[in-house]
PDB file of C-alpha atoms in Angstrom:
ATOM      1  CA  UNK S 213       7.376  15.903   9.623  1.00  0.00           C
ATOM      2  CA  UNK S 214       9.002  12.636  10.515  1.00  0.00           C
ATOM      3  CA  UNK S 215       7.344  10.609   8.257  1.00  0.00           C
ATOM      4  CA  UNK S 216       8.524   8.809   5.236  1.00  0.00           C
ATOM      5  CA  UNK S 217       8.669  11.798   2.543  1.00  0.00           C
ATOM      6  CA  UNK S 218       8.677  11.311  -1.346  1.00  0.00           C
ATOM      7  CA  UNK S 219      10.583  13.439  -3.750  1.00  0.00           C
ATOM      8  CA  UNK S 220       9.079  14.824  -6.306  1.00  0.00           C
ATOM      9  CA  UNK S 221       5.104  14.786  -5.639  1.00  0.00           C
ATOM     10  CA  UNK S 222       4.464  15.242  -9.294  1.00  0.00           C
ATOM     11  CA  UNK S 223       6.967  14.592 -12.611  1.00  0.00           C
ATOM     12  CA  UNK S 224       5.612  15.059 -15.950  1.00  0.00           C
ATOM     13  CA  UNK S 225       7.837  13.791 -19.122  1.00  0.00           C
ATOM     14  CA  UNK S 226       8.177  12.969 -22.441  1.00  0.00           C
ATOM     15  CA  UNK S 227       8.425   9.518 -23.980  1.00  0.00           C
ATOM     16  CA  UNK S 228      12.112   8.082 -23.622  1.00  0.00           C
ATOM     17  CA  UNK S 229      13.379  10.430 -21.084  1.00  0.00           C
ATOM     18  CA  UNK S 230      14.823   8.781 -17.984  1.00  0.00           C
ATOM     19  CA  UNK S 231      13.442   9.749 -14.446  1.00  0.00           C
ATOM     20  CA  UNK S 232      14.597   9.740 -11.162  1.00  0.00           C
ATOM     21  CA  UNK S 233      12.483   9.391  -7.417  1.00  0.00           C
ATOM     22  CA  UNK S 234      13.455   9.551  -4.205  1.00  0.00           C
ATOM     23  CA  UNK S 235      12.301   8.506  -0.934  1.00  0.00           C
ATOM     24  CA  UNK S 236      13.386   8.808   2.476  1.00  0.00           C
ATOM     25  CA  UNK S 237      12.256   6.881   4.972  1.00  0.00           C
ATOM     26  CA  UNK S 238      11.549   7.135   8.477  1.00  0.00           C
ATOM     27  CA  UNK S 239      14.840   7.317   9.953  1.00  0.00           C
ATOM     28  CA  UNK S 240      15.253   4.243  12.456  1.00  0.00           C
ATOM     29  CA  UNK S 241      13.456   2.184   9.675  1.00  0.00           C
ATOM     30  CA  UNK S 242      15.460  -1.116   8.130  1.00  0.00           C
ATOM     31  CA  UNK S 243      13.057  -1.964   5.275  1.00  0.00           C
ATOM     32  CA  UNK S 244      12.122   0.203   2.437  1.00  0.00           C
ATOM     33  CA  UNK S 245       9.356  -0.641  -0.797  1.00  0.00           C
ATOM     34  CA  UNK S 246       8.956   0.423  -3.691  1.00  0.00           C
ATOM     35  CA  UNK S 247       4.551   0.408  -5.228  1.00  0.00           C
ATOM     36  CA  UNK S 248       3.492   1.367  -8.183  1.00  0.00           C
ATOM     37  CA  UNK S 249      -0.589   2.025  -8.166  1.00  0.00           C
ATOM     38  CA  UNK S 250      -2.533   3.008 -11.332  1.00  0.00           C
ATOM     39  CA  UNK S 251      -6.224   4.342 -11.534  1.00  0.00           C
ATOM     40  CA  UNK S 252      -8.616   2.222  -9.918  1.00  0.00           C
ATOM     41  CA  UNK S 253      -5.874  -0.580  -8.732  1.00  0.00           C
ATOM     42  CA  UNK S 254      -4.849  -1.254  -5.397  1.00  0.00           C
ATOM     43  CA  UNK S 255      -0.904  -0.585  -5.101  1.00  0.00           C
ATOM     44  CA  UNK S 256       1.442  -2.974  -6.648  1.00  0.00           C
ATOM     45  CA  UNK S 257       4.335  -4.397  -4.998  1.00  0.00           C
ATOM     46  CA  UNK S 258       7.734  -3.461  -6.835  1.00  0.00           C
ATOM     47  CA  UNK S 259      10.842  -4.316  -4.941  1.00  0.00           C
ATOM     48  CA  UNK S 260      11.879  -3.992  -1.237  1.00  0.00           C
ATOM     49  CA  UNK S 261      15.168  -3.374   0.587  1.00  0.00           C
ATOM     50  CA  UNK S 262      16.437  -4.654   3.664  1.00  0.00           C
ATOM     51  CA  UNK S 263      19.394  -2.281   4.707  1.00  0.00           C
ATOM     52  CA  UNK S 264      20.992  -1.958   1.305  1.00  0.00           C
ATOM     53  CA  UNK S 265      20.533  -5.138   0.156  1.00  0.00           C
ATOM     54  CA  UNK S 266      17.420  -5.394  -2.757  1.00  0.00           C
ATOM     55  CA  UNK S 267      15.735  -8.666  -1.400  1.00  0.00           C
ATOM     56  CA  UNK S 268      13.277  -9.181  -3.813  1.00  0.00           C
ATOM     57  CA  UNK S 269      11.892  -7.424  -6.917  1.00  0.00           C
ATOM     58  CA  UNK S 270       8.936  -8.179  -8.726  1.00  0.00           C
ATOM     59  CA  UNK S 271       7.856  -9.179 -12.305  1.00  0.00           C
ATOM     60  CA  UNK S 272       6.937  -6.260 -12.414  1.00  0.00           C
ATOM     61  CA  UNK S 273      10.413  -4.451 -12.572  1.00  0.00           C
ATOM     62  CA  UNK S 274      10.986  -4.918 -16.410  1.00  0.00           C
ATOM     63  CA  UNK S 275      15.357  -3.694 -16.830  1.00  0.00           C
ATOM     64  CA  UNK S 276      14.226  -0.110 -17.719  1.00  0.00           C
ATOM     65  CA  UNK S 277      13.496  -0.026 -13.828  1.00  0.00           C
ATOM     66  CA  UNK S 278      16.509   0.093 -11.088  1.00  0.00           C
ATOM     67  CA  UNK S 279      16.136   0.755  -7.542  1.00  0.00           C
ATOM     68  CA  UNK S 280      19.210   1.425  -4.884  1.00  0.00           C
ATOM     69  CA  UNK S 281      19.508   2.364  -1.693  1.00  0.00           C
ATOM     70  CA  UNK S 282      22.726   3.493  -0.683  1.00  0.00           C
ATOM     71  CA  UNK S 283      24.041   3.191   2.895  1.00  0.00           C
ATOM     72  CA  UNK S 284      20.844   1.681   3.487  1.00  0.00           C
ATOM     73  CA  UNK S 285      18.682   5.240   4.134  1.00  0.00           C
ATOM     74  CA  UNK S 286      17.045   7.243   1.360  1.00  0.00           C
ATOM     75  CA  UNK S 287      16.381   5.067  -1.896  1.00  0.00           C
ATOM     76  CA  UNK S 288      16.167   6.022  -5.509  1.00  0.00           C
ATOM     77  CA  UNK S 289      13.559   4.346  -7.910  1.00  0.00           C
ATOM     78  CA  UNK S 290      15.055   5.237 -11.736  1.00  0.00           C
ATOM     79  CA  UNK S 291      12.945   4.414 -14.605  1.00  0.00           C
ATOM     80  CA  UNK S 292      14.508   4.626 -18.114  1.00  0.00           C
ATOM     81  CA  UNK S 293      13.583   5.426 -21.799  1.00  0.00           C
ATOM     82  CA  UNK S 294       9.841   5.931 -20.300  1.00  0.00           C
ATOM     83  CA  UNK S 295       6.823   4.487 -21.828  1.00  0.00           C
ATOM     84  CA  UNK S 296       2.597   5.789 -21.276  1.00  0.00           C
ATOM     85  CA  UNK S 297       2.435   2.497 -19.417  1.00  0.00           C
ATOM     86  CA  UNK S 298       4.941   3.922 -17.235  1.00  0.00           C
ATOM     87  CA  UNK S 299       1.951   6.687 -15.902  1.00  0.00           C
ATOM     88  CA  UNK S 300       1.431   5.928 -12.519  1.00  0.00           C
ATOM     89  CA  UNK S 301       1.552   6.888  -9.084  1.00  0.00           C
ATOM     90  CA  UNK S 302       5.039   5.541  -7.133  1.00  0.00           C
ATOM     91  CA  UNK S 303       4.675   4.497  -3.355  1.00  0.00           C
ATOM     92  CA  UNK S 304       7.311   4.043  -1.245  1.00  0.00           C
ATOM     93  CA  UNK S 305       6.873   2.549   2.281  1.00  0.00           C
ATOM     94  CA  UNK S 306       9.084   1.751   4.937  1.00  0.00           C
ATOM     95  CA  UNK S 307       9.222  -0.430   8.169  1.00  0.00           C
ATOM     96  CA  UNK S 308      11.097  -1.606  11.048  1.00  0.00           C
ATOM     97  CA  UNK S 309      11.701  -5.043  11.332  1.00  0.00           C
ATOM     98  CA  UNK S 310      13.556  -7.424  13.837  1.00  0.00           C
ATOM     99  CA  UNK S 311      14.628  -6.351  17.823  1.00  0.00           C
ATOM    100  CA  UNK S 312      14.142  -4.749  19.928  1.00  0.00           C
ATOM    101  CA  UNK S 313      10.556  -3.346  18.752  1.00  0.00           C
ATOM    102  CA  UNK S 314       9.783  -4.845  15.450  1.00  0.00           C
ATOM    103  CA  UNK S 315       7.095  -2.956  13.919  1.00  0.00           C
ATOM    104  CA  UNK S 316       4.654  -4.702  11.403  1.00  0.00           C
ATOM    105  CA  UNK S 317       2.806  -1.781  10.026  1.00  0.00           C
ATOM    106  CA  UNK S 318       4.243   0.038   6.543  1.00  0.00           C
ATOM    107  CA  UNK S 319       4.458   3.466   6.764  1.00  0.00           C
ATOM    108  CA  UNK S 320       3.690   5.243   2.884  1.00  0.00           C
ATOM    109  CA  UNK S 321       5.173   8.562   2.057  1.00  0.00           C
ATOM    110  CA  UNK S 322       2.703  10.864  -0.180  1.00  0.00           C
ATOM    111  CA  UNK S 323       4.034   9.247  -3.378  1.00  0.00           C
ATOM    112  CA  UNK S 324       5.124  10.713  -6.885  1.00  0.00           C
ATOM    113  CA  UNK S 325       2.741  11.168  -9.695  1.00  0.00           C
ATOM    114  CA  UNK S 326       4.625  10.377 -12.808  1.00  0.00           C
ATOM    115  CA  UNK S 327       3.419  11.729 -16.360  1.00  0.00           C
ATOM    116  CA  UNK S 328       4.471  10.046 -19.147  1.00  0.00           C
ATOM    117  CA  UNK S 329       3.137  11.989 -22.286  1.00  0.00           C
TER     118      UNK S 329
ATOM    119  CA  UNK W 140      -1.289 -17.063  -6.809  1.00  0.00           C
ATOM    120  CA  UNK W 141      -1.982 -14.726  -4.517  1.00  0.00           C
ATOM    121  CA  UNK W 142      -4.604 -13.038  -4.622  1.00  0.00           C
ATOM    122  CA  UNK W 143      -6.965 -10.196  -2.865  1.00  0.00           C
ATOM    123  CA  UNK W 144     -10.803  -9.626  -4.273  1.00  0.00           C
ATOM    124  CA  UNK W 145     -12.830  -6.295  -2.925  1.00  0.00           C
ATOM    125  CA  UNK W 146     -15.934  -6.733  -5.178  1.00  0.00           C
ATOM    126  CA  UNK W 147     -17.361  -3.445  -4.195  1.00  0.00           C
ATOM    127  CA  UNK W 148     -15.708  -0.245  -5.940  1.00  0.00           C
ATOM    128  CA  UNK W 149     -17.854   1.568  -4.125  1.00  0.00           C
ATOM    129  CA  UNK W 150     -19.942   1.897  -0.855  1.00  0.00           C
ATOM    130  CA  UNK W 151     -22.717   4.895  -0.060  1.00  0.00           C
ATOM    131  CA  UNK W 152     -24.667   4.507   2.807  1.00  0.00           C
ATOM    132  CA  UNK W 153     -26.285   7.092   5.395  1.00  0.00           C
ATOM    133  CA  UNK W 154     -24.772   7.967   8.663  1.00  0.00           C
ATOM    134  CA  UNK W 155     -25.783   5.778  11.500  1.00  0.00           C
ATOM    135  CA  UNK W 156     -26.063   2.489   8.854  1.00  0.00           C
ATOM    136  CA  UNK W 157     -24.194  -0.400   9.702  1.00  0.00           C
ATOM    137  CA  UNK W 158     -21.033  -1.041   7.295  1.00  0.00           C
ATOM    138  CA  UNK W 159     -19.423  -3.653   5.879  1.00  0.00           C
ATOM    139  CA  UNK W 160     -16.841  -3.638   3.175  1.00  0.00           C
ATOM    140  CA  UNK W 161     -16.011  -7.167   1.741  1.00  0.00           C
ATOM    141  CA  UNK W 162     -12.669  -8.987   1.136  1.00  0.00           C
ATOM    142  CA  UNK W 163     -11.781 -12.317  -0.417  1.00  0.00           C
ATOM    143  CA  UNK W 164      -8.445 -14.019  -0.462  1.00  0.00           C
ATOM    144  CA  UNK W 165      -6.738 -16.515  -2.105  1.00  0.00           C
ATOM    145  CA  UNK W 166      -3.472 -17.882  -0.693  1.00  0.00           C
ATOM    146  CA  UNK W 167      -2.215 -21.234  -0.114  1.00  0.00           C
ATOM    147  CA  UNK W 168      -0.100 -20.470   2.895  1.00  0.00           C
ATOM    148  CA  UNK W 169      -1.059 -18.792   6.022  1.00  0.00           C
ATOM    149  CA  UNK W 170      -2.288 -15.928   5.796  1.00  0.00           C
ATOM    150  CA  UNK W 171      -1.811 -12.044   7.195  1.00  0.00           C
ATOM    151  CA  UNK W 172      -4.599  -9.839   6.682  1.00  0.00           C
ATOM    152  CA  UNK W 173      -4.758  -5.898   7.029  1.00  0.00           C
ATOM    153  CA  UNK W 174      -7.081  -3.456   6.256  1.00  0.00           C
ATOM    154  CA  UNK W 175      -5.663  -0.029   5.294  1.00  0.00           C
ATOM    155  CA  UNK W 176      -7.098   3.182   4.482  1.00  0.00           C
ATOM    156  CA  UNK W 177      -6.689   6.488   2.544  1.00  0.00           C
ATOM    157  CA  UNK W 178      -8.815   9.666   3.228  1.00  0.00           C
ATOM    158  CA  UNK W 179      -9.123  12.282   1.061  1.00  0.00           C
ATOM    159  CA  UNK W 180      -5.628  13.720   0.513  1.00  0.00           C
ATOM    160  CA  UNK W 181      -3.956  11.839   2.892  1.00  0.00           C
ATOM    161  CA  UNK W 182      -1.050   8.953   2.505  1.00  0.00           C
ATOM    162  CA  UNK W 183      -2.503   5.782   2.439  1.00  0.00           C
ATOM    163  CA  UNK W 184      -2.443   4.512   6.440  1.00  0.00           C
ATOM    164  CA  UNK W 185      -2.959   0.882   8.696  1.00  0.00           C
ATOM    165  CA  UNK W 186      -6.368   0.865   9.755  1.00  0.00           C
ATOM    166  CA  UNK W 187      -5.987  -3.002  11.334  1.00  0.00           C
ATOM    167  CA  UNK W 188      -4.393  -6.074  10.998  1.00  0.00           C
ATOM    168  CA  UNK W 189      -6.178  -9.564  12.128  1.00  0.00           C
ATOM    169  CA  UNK W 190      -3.892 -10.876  14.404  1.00  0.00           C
ATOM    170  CA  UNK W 191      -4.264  -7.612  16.957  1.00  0.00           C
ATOM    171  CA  UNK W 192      -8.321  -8.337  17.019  1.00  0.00           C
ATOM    172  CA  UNK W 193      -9.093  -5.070  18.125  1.00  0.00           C
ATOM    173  CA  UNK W 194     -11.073  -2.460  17.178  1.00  0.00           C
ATOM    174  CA  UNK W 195      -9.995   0.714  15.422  1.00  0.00           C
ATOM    175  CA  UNK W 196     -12.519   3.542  14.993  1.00  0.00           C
ATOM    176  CA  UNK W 197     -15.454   1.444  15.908  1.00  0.00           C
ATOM    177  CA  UNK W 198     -14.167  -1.050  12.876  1.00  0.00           C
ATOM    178  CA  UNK W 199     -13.486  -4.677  13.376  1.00  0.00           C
ATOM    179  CA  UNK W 200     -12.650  -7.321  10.996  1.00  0.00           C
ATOM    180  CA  UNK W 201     -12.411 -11.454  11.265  1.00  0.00           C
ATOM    181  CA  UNK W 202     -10.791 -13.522   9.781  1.00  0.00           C
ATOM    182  CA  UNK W 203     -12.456 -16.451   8.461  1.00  0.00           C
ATOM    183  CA  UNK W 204     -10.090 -19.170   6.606  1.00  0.00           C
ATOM    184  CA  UNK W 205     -13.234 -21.514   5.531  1.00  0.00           C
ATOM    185  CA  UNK W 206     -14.222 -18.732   3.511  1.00  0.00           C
ATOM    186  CA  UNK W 207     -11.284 -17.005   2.751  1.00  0.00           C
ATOM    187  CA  UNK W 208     -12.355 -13.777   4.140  1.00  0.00           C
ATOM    188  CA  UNK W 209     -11.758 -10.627   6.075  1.00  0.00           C
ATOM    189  CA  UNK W 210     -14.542  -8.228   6.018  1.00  0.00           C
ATOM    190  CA  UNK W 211     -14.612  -4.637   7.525  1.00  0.00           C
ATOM    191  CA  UNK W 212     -17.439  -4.083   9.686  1.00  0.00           C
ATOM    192  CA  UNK W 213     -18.794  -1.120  11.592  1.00  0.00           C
ATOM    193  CA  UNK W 214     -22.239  -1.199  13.164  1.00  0.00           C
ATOM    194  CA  UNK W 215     -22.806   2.403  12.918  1.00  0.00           C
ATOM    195  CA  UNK W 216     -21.191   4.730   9.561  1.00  0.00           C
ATOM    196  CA  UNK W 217     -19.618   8.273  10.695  1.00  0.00           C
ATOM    197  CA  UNK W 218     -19.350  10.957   7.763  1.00  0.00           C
ATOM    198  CA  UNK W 219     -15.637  10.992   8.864  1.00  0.00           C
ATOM    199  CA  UNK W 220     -15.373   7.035   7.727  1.00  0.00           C
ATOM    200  CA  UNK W 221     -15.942   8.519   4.052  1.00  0.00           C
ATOM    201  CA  UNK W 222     -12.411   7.034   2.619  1.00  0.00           C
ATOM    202  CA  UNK W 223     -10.751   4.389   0.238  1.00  0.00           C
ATOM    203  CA  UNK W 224     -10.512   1.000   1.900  1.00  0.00           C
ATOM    204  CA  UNK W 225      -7.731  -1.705   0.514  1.00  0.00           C
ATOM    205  CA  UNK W 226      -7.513  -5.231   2.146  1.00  0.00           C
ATOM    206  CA  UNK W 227      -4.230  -6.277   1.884  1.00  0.00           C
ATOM    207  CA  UNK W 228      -2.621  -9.912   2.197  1.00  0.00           C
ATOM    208  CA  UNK W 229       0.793 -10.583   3.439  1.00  0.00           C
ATOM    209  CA  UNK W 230       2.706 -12.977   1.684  1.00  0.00           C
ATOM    210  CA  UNK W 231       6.131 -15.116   2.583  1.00  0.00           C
ATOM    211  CA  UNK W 232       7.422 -15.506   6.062  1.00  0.00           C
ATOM    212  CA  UNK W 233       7.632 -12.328   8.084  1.00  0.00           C
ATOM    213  CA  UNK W 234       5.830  -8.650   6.698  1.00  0.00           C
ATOM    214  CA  UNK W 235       7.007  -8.932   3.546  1.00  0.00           C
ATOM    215  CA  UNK W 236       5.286  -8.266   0.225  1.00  0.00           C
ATOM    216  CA  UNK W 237       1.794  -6.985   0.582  1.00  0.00           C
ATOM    217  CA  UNK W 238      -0.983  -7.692  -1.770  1.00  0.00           C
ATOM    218  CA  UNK W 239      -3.462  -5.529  -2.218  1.00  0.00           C
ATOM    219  CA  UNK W 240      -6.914  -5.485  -3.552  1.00  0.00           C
ATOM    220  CA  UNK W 241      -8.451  -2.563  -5.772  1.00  0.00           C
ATOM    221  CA  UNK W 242      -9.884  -0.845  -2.867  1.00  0.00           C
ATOM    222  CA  UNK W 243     -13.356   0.142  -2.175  1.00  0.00           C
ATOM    223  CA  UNK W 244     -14.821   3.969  -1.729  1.00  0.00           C
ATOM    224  CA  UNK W 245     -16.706   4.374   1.380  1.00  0.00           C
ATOM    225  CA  UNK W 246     -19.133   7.707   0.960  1.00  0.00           C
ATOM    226  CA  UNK W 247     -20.775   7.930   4.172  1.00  0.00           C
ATOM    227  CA  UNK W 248     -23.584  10.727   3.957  1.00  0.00           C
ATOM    228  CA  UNK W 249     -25.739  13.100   6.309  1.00  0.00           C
TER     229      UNK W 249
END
């Protein structure tokens, strides 16, 4: 399957624990996002990465979030000292941008269904 | 503020009905529209974006900036079209951010 792949699929945890996702992305892809979607809601923009660089982050993001991406290929979406609010299902899309074939669809991975109990 | 309104949270009609799945916008600059769609246990996917104009399993969708709109239209429902539909609304320069709306639930029955 070359398409963008999410890591886990599900992650149940207790209140205050930290937690830890991971998406790769289609491999020739430059840009990578982070959603968040609860029940009923569309998806909710978080943050997106061009290469490595984190070009914009939402209001979303409160500072328990972070999100890197190293080297500019797989990213890592860490959520500290969780909260219930925190429950949610976490998107991550990529895309190619720029020459020689930019590409203006977003590809989603499968997501991660976090738990926050 | 940006902003993407699908009034309908859910849509049953009979196979063979015509379709149409509504979508309001609100954005002050110009706007990119897309609709995208996620069958059952399946990643959420592009079904069509406005500028392309074409048609995509027998769906089409305008976009009309008087009214601030992009329906999804299909003149004839398949059971396969049963599926969650988001609009979505591109903001900034480029394919940036999208905005999405809360999605409506297509059931499509025999």
């Amino acid at each position: 399957d070359t398409g963008v792949s999410q890591d886990p699929r599900h992650k149940i945890t207790k209140r205050g624990q930290n937690v830890t996702f991971r998406c790769d992305p289609i491999s020739e892809h430059n840009r990578l996002y982070w959603y968040r979607q609860t029940l009923g809601q569309g998806p909710e923009f978080l943050t997106y990465f061009q290469n490595e660089a984190q070009l914009e982050k939402s209001r979303l993001l409160s500072d328990r979030f972070s999100a890197e991406r190293p080297k500019g290929s797989f990213s890592t979406l860490e959520i500290q000292r969780t909260e219930q609010g925190d429950s949610a299902m976490y998107l991550c899309a990529s895309s190619l941008v720029g020459a020689p074939v930019p590409s203006y669809e977003q590809y989603f991975g499968p997501g991660t269904r976090l738990t926050v109990t | 503020a940006q902003r993407v309104t699908q009034p309908e949270k859910l849509l049953s009609v009979f196979k063979g009905a015509p379709v149409e799945l509504k979508c309001n916008y609100s954005y002050s600059g110009s706007p990119e529209l897309f609709w995208y769609v996620q069958y059952s246990r399946q990643r959420l996917q592009l079904l069509l974006r406005h500028i392309s104009r074409e048609s995509i399993k027998g769906f089409t969708a305008d976009l009309n900036k008087g009214e601030t709109s992009f329906h999804l239209k299909k003149p004839f429902a398949q059971e396969e079209d049963s599926a969650m539909y988001y609009c979505a609304l591109s903001v900034n320069t480029g394919f940036q951010k999208l905005v999405f709306g809360t999605g409506t639930r297509l059931l499509v029955s025999p």
